GROMACS .gro file of C-alpha atoms in nm:
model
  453
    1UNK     CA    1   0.575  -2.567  -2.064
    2UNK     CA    2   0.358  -2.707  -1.761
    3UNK     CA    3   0.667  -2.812  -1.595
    4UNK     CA    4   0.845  -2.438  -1.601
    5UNK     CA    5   0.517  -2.307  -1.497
    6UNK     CA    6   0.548  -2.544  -1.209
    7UNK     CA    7   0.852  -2.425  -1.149
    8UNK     CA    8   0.769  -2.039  -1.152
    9UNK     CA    9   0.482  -2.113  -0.912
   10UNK     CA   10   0.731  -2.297  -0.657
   11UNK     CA   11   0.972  -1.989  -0.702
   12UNK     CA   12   0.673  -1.780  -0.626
   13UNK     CA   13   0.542  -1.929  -0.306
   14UNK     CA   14   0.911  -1.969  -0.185
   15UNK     CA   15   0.988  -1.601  -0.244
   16UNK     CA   16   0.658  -1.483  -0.057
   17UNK     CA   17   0.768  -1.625   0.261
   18UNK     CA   18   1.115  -1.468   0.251
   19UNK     CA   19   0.998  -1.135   0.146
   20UNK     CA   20   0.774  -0.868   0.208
   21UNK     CA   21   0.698  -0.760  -0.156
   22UNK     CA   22   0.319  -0.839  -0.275
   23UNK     CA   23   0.152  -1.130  -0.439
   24UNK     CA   24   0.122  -0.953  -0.773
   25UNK     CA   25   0.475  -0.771  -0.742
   26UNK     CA   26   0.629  -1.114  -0.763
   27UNK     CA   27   0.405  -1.279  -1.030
   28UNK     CA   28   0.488  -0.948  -1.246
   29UNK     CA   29   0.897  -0.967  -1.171
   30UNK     CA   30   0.852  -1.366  -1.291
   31UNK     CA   31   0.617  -1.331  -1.559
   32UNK     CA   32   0.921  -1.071  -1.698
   33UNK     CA   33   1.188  -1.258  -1.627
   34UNK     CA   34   0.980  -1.543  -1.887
   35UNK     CA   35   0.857  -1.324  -2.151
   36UNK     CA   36   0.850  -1.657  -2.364
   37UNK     CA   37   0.551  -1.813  -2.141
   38UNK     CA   38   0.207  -1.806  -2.321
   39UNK     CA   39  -0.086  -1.703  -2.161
   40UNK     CA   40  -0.176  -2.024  -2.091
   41UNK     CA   41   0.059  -2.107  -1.839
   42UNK     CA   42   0.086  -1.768  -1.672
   43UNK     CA   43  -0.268  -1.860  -1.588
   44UNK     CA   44  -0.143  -2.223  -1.456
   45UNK     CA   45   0.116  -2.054  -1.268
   46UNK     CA   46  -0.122  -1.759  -1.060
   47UNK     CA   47  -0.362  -2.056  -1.037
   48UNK     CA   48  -0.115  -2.291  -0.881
   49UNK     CA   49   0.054  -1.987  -0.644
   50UNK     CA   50  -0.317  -1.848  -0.567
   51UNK     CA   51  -0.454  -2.227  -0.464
   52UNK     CA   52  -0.204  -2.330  -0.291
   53UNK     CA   53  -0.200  -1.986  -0.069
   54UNK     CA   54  -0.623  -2.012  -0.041
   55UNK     CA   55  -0.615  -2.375   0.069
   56UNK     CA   56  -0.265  -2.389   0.283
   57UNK     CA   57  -0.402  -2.533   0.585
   58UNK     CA   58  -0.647  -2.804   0.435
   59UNK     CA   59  -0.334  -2.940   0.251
   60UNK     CA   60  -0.083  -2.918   0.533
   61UNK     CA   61  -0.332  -3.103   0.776
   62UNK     CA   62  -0.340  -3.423   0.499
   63UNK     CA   63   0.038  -3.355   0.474
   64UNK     CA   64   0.055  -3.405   0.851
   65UNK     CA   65  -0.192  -3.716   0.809
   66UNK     CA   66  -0.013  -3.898   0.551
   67UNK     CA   67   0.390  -3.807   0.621
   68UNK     CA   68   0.567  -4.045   0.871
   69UNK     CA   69   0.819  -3.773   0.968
   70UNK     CA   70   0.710  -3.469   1.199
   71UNK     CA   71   0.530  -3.162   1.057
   72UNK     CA   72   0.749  -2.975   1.159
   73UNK     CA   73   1.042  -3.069   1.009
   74UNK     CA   74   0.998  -3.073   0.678
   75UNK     CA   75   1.218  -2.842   0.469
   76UNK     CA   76   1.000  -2.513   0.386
   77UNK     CA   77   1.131  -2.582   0.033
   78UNK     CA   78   1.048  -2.904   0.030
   79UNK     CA   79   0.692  -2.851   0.184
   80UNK     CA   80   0.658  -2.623  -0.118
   81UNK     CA   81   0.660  -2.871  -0.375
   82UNK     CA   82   0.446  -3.127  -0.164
   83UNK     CA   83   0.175  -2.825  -0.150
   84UNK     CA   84   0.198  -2.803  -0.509
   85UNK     CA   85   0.142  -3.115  -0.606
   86UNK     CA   86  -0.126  -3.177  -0.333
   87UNK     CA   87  -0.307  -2.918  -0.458
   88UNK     CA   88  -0.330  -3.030  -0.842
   89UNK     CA   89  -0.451  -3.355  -0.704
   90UNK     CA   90  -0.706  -3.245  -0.475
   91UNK     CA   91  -0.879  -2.948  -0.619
   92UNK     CA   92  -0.745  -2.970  -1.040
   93UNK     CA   93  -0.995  -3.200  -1.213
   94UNK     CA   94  -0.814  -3.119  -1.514
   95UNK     CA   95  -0.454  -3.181  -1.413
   96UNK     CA   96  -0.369  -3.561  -1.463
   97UNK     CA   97  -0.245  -3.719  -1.111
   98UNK     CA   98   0.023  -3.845  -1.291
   99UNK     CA   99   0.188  -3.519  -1.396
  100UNK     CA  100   0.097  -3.367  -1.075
  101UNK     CA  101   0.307  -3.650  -0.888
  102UNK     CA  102   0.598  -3.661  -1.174
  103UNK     CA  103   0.679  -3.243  -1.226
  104UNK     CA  104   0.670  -3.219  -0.832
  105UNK     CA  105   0.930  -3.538  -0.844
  106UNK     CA  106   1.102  -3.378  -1.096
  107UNK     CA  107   1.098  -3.056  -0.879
  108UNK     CA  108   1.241  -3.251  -0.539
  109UNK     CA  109   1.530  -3.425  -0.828
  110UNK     CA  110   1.659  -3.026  -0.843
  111UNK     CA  111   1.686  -2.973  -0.548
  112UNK     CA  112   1.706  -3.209  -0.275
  113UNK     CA  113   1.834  -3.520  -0.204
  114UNK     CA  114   1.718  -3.916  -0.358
  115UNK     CA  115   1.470  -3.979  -0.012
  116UNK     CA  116   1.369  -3.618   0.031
  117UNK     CA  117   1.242  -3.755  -0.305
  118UNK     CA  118   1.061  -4.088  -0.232
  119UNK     CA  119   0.920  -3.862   0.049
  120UNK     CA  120   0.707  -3.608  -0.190
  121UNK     CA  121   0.675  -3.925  -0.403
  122UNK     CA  122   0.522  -4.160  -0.151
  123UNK     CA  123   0.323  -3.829  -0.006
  124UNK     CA  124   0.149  -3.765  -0.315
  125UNK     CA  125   0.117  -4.104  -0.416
  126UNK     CA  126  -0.065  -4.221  -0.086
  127UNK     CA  127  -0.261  -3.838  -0.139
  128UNK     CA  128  -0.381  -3.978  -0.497
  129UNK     CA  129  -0.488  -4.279  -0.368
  130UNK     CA  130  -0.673  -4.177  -0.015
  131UNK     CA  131  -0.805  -3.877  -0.102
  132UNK     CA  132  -1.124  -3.927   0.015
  133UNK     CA  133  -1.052  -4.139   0.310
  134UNK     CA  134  -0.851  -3.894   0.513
  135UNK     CA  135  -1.114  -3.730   0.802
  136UNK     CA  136  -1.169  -3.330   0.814
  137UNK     CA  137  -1.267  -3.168   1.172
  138UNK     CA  138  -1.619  -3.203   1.229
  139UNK     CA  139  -1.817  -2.869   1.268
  140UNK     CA  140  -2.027  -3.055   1.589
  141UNK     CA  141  -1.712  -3.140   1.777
  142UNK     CA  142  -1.509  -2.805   1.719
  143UNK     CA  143  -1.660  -2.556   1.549
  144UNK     CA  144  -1.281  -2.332   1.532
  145UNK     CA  145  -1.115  -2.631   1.414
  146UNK     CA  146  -1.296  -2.693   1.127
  147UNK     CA  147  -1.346  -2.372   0.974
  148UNK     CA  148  -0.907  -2.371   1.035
  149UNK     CA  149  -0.895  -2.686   0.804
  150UNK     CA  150  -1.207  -2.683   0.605
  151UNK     CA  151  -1.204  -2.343   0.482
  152UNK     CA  152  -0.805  -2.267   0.531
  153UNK     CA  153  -0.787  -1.996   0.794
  154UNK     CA  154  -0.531  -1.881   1.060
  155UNK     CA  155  -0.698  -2.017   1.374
  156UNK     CA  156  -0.669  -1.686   1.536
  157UNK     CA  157  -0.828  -1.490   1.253
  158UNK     CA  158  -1.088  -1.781   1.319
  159UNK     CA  159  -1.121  -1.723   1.621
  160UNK     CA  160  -1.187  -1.365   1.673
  161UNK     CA  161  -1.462  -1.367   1.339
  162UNK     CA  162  -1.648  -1.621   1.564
  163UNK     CA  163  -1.639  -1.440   1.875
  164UNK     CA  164  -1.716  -1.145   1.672
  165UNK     CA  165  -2.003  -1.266   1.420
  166UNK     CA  166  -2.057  -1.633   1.543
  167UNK     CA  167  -1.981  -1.980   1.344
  168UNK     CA  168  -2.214  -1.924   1.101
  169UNK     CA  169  -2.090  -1.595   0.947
  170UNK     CA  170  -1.735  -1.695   1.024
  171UNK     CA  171  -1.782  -1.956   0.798
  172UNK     CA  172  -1.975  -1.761   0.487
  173UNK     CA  173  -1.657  -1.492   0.543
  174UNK     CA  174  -1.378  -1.759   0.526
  175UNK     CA  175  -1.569  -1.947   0.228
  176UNK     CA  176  -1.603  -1.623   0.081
  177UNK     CA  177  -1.210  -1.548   0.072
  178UNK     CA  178  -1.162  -1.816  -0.116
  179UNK     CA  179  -1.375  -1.797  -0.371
  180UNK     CA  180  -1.193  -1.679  -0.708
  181UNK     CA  181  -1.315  -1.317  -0.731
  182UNK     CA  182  -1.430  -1.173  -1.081
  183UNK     CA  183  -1.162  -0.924  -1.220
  184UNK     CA  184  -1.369  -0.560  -1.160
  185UNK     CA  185  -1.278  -0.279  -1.348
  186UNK     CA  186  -1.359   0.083  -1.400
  187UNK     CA  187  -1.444   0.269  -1.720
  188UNK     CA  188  -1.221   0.600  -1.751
  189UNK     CA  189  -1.543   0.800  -1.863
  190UNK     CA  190  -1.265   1.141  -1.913
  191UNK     CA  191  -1.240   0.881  -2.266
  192UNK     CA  192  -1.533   0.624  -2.269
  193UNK     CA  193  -1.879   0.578  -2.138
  194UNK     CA  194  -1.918   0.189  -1.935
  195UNK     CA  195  -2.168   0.118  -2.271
  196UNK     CA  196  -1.887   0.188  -2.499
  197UNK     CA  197  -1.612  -0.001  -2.277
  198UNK     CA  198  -1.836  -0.299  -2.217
  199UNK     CA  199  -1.891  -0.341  -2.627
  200UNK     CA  200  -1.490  -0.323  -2.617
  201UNK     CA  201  -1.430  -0.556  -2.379
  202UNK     CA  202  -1.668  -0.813  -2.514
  203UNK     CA  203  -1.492  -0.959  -2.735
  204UNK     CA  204  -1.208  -1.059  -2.483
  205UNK     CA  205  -1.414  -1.188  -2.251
  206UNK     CA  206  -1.693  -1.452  -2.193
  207UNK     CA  207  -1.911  -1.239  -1.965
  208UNK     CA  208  -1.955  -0.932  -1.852
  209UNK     CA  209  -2.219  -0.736  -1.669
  210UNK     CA  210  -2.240  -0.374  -1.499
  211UNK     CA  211  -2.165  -0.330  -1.135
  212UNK     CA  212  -2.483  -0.263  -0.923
  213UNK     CA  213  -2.357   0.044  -0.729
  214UNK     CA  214  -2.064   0.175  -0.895
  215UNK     CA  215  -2.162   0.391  -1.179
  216UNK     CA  216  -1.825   0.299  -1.373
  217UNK     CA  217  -1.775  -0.040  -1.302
  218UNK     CA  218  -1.789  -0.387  -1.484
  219UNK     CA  219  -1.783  -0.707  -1.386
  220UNK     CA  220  -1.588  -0.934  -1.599
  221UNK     CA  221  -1.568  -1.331  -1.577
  222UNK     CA  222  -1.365  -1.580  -1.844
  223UNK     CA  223  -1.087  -1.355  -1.974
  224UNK     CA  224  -0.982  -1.447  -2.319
  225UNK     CA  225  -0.601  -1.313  -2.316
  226UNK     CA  226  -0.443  -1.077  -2.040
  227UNK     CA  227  -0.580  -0.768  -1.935
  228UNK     CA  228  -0.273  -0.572  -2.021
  229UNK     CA  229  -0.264  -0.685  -2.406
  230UNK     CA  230  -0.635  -0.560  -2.381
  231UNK     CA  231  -0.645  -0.256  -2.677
  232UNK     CA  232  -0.912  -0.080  -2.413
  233UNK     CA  233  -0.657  -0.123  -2.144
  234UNK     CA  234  -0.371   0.008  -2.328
  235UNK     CA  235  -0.586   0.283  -2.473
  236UNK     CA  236  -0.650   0.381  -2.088
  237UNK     CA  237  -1.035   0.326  -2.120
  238UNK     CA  238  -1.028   0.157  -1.806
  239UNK     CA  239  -0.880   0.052  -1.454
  240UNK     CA  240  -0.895  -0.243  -1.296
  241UNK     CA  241  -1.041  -0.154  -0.952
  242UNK     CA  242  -1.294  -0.348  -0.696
  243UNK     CA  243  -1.648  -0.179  -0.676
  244UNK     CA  244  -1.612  -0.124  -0.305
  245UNK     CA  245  -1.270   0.078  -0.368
  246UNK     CA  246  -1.477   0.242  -0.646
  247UNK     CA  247  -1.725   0.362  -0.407
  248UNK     CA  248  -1.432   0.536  -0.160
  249UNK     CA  249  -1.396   0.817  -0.407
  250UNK     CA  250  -1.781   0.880  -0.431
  251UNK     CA  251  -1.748   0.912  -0.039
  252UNK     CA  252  -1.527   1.148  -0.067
  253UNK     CA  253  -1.760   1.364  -0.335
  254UNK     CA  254  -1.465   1.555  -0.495
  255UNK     CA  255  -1.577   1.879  -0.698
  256UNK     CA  256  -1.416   2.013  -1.047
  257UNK     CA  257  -1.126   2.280  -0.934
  258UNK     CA  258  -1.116   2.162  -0.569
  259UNK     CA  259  -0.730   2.093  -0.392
  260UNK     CA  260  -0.750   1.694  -0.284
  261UNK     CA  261  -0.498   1.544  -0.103
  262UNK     CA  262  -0.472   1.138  -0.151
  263UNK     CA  263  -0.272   1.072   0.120
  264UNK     CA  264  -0.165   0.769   0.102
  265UNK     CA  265  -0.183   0.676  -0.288
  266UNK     CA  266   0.018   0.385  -0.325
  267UNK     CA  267  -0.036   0.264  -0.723
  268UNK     CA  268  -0.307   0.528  -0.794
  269UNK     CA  269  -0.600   0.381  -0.824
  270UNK     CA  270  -0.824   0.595  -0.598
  271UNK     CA  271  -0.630   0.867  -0.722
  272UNK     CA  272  -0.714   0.821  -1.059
  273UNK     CA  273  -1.093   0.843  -0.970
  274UNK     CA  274  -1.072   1.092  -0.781
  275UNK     CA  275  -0.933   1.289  -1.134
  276UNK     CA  276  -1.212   1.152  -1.344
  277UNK     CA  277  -1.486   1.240  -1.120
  278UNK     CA  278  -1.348   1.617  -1.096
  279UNK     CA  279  -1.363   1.609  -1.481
  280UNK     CA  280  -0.949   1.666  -1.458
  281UNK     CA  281  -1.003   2.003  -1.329
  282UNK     CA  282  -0.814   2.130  -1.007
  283UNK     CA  283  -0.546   1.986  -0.790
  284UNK     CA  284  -0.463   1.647  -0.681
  285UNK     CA  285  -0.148   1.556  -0.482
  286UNK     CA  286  -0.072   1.247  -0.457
  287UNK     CA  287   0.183   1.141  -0.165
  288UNK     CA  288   0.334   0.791  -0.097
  289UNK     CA  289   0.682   0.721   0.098
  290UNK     CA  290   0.772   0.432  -0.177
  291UNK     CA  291   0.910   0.573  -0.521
  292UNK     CA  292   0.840   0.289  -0.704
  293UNK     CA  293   0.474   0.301  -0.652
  294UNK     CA  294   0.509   0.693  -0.693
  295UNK     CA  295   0.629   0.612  -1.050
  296UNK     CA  296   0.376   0.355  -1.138
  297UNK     CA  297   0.123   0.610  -1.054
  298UNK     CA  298   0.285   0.824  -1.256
  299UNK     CA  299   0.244   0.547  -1.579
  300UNK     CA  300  -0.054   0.466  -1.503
  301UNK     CA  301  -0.187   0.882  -1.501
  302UNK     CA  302  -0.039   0.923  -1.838
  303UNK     CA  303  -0.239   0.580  -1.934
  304UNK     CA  304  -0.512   0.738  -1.834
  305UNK     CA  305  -0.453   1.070  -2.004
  306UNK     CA  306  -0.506   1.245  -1.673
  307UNK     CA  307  -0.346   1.585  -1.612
  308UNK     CA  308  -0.420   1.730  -1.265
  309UNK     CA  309  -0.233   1.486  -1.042
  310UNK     CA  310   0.095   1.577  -0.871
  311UNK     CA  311   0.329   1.360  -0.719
  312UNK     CA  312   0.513   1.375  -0.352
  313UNK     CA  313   0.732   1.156  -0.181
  314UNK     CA  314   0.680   1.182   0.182
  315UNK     CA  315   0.629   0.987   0.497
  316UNK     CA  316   0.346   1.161   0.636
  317UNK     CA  317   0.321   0.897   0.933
  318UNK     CA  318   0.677   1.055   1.052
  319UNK     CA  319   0.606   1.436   0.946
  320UNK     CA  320   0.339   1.661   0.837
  321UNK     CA  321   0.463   1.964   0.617
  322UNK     CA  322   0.381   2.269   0.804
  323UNK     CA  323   0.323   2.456   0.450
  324UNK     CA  324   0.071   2.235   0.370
  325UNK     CA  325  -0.187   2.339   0.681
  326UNK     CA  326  -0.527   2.356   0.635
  327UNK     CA  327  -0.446   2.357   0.238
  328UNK     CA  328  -0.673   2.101   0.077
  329UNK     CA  329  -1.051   2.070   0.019
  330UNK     CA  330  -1.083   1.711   0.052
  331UNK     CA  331  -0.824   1.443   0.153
  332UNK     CA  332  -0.829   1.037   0.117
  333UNK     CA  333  -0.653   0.851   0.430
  334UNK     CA  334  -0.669   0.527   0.233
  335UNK     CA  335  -0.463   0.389   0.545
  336UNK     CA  336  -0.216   0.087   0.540
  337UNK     CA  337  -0.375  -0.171   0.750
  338UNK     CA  338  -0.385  -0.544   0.794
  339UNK     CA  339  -0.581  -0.585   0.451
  340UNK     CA  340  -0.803  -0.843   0.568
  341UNK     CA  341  -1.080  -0.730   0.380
  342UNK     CA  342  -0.915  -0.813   0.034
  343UNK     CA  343  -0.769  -1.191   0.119
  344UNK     CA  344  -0.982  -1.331  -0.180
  345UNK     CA  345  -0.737  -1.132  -0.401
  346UNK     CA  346  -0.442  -1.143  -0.182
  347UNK     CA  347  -0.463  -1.459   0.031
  348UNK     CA  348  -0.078  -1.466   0.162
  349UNK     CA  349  -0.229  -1.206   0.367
  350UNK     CA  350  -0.360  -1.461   0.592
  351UNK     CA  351  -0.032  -1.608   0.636
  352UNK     CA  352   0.145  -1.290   0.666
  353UNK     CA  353  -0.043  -1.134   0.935
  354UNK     CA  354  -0.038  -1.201   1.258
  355UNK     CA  355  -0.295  -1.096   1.576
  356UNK     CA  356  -0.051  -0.842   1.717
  357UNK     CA  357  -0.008  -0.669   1.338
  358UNK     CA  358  -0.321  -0.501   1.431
  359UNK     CA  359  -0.215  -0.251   1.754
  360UNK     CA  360   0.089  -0.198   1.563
  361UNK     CA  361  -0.100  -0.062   1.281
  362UNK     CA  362  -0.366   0.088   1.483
  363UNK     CA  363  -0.095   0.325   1.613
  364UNK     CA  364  -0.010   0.403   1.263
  365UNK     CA  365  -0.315   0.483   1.146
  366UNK     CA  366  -0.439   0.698   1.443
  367UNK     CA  367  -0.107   0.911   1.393
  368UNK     CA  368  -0.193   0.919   1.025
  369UNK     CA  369  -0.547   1.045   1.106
  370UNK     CA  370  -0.441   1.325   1.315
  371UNK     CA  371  -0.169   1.451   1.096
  372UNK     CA  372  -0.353   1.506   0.809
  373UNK     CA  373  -0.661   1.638   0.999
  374UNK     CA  374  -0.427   1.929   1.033
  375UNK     CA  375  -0.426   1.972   0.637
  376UNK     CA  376  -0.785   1.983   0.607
  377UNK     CA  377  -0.959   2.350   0.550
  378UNK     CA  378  -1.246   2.465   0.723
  379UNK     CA  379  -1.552   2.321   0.640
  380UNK     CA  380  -1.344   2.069   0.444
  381UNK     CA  381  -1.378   1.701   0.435
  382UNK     CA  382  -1.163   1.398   0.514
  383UNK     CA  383  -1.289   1.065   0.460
  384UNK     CA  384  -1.041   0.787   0.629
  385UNK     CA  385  -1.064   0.396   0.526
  386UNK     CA  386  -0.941   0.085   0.558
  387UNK     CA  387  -0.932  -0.223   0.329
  388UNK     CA  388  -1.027  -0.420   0.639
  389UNK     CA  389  -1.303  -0.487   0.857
  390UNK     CA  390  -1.123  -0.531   1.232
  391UNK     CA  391  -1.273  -0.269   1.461
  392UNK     CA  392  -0.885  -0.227   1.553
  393UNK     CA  393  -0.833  -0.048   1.202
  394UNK     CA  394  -1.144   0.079   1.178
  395UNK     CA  395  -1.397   0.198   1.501
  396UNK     CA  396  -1.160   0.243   1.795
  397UNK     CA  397  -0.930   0.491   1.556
  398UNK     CA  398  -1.250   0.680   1.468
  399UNK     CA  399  -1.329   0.708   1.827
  400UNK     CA  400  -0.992   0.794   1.959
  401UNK     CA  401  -1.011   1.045   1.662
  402UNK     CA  402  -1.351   1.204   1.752
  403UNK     CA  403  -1.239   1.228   2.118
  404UNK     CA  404  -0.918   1.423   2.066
  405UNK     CA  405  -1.061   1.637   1.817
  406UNK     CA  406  -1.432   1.805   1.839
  407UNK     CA  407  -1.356   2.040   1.570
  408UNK     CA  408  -1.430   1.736   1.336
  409UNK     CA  409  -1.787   1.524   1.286
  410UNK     CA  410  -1.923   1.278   1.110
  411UNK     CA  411  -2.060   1.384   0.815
  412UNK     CA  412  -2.393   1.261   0.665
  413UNK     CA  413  -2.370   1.138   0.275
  414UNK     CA  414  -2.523   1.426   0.007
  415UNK     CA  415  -2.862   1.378  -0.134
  416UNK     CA  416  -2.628   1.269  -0.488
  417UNK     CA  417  -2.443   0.980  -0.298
  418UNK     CA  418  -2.733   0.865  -0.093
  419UNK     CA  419  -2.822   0.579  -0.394
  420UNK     CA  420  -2.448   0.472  -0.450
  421UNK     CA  421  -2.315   0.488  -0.126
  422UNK     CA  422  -2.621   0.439   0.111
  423UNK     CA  423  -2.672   0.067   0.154
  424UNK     CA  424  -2.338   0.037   0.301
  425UNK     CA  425  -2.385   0.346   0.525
  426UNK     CA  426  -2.530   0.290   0.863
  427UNK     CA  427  -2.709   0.507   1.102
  428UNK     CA  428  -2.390   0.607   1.264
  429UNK     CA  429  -2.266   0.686   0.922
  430UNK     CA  430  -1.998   0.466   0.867
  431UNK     CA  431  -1.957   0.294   0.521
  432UNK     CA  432  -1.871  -0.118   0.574
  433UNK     CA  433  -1.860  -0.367   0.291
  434UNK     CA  434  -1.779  -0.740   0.349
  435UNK     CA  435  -1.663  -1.013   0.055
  436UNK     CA  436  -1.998  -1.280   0.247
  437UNK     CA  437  -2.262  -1.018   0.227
  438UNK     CA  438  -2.192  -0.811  -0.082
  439UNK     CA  439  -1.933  -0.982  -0.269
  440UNK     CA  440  -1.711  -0.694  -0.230
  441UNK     CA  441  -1.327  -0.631  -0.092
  442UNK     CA  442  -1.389  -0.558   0.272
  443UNK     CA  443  -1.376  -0.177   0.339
  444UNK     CA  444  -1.457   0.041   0.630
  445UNK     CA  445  -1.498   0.422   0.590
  446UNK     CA  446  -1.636   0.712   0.737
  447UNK     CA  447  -1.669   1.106   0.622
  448UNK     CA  448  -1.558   1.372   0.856
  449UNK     CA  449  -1.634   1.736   0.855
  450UNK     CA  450  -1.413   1.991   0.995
  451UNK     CA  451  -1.705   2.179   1.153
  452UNK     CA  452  -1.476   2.463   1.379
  453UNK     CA  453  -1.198   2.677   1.307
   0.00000   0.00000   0.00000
């Protein structure tokens, strides 16, 4: 079953690149489309599509070293299956060379023609046997460059992080995205305390220990079988959910009975949160422009056994609903933004975005931040993030926002949130996590008080 998994996992990293549906929307649609695959090699194929997309560049620059025709090209299908197979060699000490080399042969027989064959076989041949002979960029010569191969970054995302933080951190951040993050989950304490979930969980797992700041979260490393045929998963004792997303809803401090607004909810998982921490008691809407994450939020709310969420479909980056005006106690801009501060999980991001994404979006999200400002009661709160750390996404909207609107300031974290939330809060008051310092998803966040009528 290696070989189909293979197969999947080529049929994975082809589909990325021709659509713009997410990393774990496509795994899911495959993983259906085989229900007959065990566990064990659904876990070779998200290995296989997650290495190749975390160490792209490294294998493209021995491709380039090793191929006799030009880089450029070489069919994207057929660059695929070189990847693949590259990959197993280099970084799989577990994967024989030999079926590395013969499923990705196997692969090229399927679809291409008999020397677009000898080509990925002579490739990954010449790979196997000069592995360690084939030179990297030096770090002394050109610092850029070698962070590019050596740690498998755009160079322009390289090259802002070291104008921005200099080659040192650069380097931490980049190793840091591709590091294999632990799966992080939250205990739904509306049915189970984190004691009582971790005692679940333990026997599905190798290891697990408590998250440091979150006061629901676990850490869990070595999953024993899938964490959807988990009984505490499908009893809706827990979400899976990073601890710096975790610690978004604590910013946001949301009080039993209050109306919240989640503006942007997307698959729910703030949302649900936001529902346990007000005990299930008040008002939640929940708005998102894409029905099929509206109904998946929907699923995963009845998982949960939470009651106070509502659903609406709306674009609120194109319209604000006049009816809704100065309605809601608290709102959540959880913002759509470049998502650079969660490549570990999602690393096609890197070779999705692009340098100019970021105006585009800043537009977006400045829009965004004013229309729902206008939702907001008095003396209400709105806390607006980003699962990125560019000061495109993140300061420069929060000035433009602070400028155009004095009715609204930045609001200082309660005496209650001071121990979870402080040590990422800075004097200014905005909340910043980073993967290299806190071995977190990136997030930037702030709190603002409407202060004037």
């Amino acid at each position: 079953m290696a070989a189909i998994a293979r197969q999947i996992a080529l049929s994975v990293l082809g589909a990325i690149n021709d659509s713009n549906v997410t990393l774990d929307h496509l795994l899911t649609r495959a993983f259906e489309q085989k229900p007959q695959l065990i566990q064990r090699d659904r876990a070779l194929v998200t290995q296989l599509v997650y290495g190749v997309l975390r160490w792209r560049s490294r294998l493209d620059w021995v491709i380039q070293h090793l191929a006799r025709s030009p880089f450029h090209k070489i069919d994207p299908l057929v660059l695929n299956i070189v990847r693949l197979g590259l990959y197993q060699i280099l970084f799989l000490s577990r994967v024989p060379v030999s079926a590395a080399v013969n499923d990705s042969v196997e692969l090229a027989k399927r679809r291409a023609p008999s020397w677009v064959v000898g080509f990925v076989n002579a490739i990954l041949r010449s790979a196997a046997q000069r592995k360690n002979e084939i030179p990297l960029p030096d770090y002394n010569d050109d610092p850029v460059a070698a962070i590019v191969i050596q740690e498998s970054h755009p160079a322009w995302m390289v090259k802002r992080w070291v104008k921005r933080m200099g080659v040192e951190d650069a380097k931490r951040l980049c190793k840091a995205n591709n590091e294999i993050p632990p799966v992080t989950v939250r205990a739904n304490t509306l049915k189970v305390s984190r004691e009582r979930l971790g005692e679940s969980l333990s026997a599905h797992v190798n290891k697990i220990r408590q998250t440091r700041f979150a006061p629901e979260g676990l850490i869990l490393r070595g999953l024993r079988q899938s964490i959807r045929e988990m009984p505490a998963f499908q009893k809706g004792w827990f979400q899976v959910q990073d601890e710096a997303a975790q610690l978004i809803s604590y910013l946001l401090e949301p009080k039993p009975g209050e109306m919240i607004l989640d503006a942007c909810a997307g698959l729910g998982g703030k949302t649900g949160h936001i529902a346990q921490l007000m005990k299930d008691s008040g008002k939640i809407t929940a708005v998102d422009y894409q029905a099929r994450k509206l109904s998946e939020l929907k699923a995963f709310m009845t998982r949960l056994d939470i009651s106070s969420v509502t659903t609406l479909r709306h674009d609120l980056a194109a319209s604000i609903p006049e009816k809704l005006a100065e309605t809601f106690d608290r709102i959540l801009l959880d913002a759509p933004c470049s998502g650079l501060g969660v490549i570990r999980r999602n690393p096609d991001i890197k070779w999705k975005k692009q340098a100019e994404d970021l105006a585009r979006l800043q537009s977006k999200q400045q829009r965004l931040l004013a229309g729902v400002a206008r939702l907001v009661k008095k003396r209400g709160l709105l806390v607006y993030c980003v699962c990125s750390f560019e000061p495109e996404e993140g300061e420069k909207v929060l000035e433009d926002f602070l400028k155009s609107r004095n009715d609204f300031a930045i609001d200082a974290l309660s005496a209650g949130r001071e121990e979870i939330c402080g040590p990422f809060v800075d004097r200014s008051g905005i909340f910043r996590t980073l993967p290299h310092e806190h071995d977190m998803d990136g997030f930037f966040a702030v709190r603002l008080r409407k202060v004037a009528p």
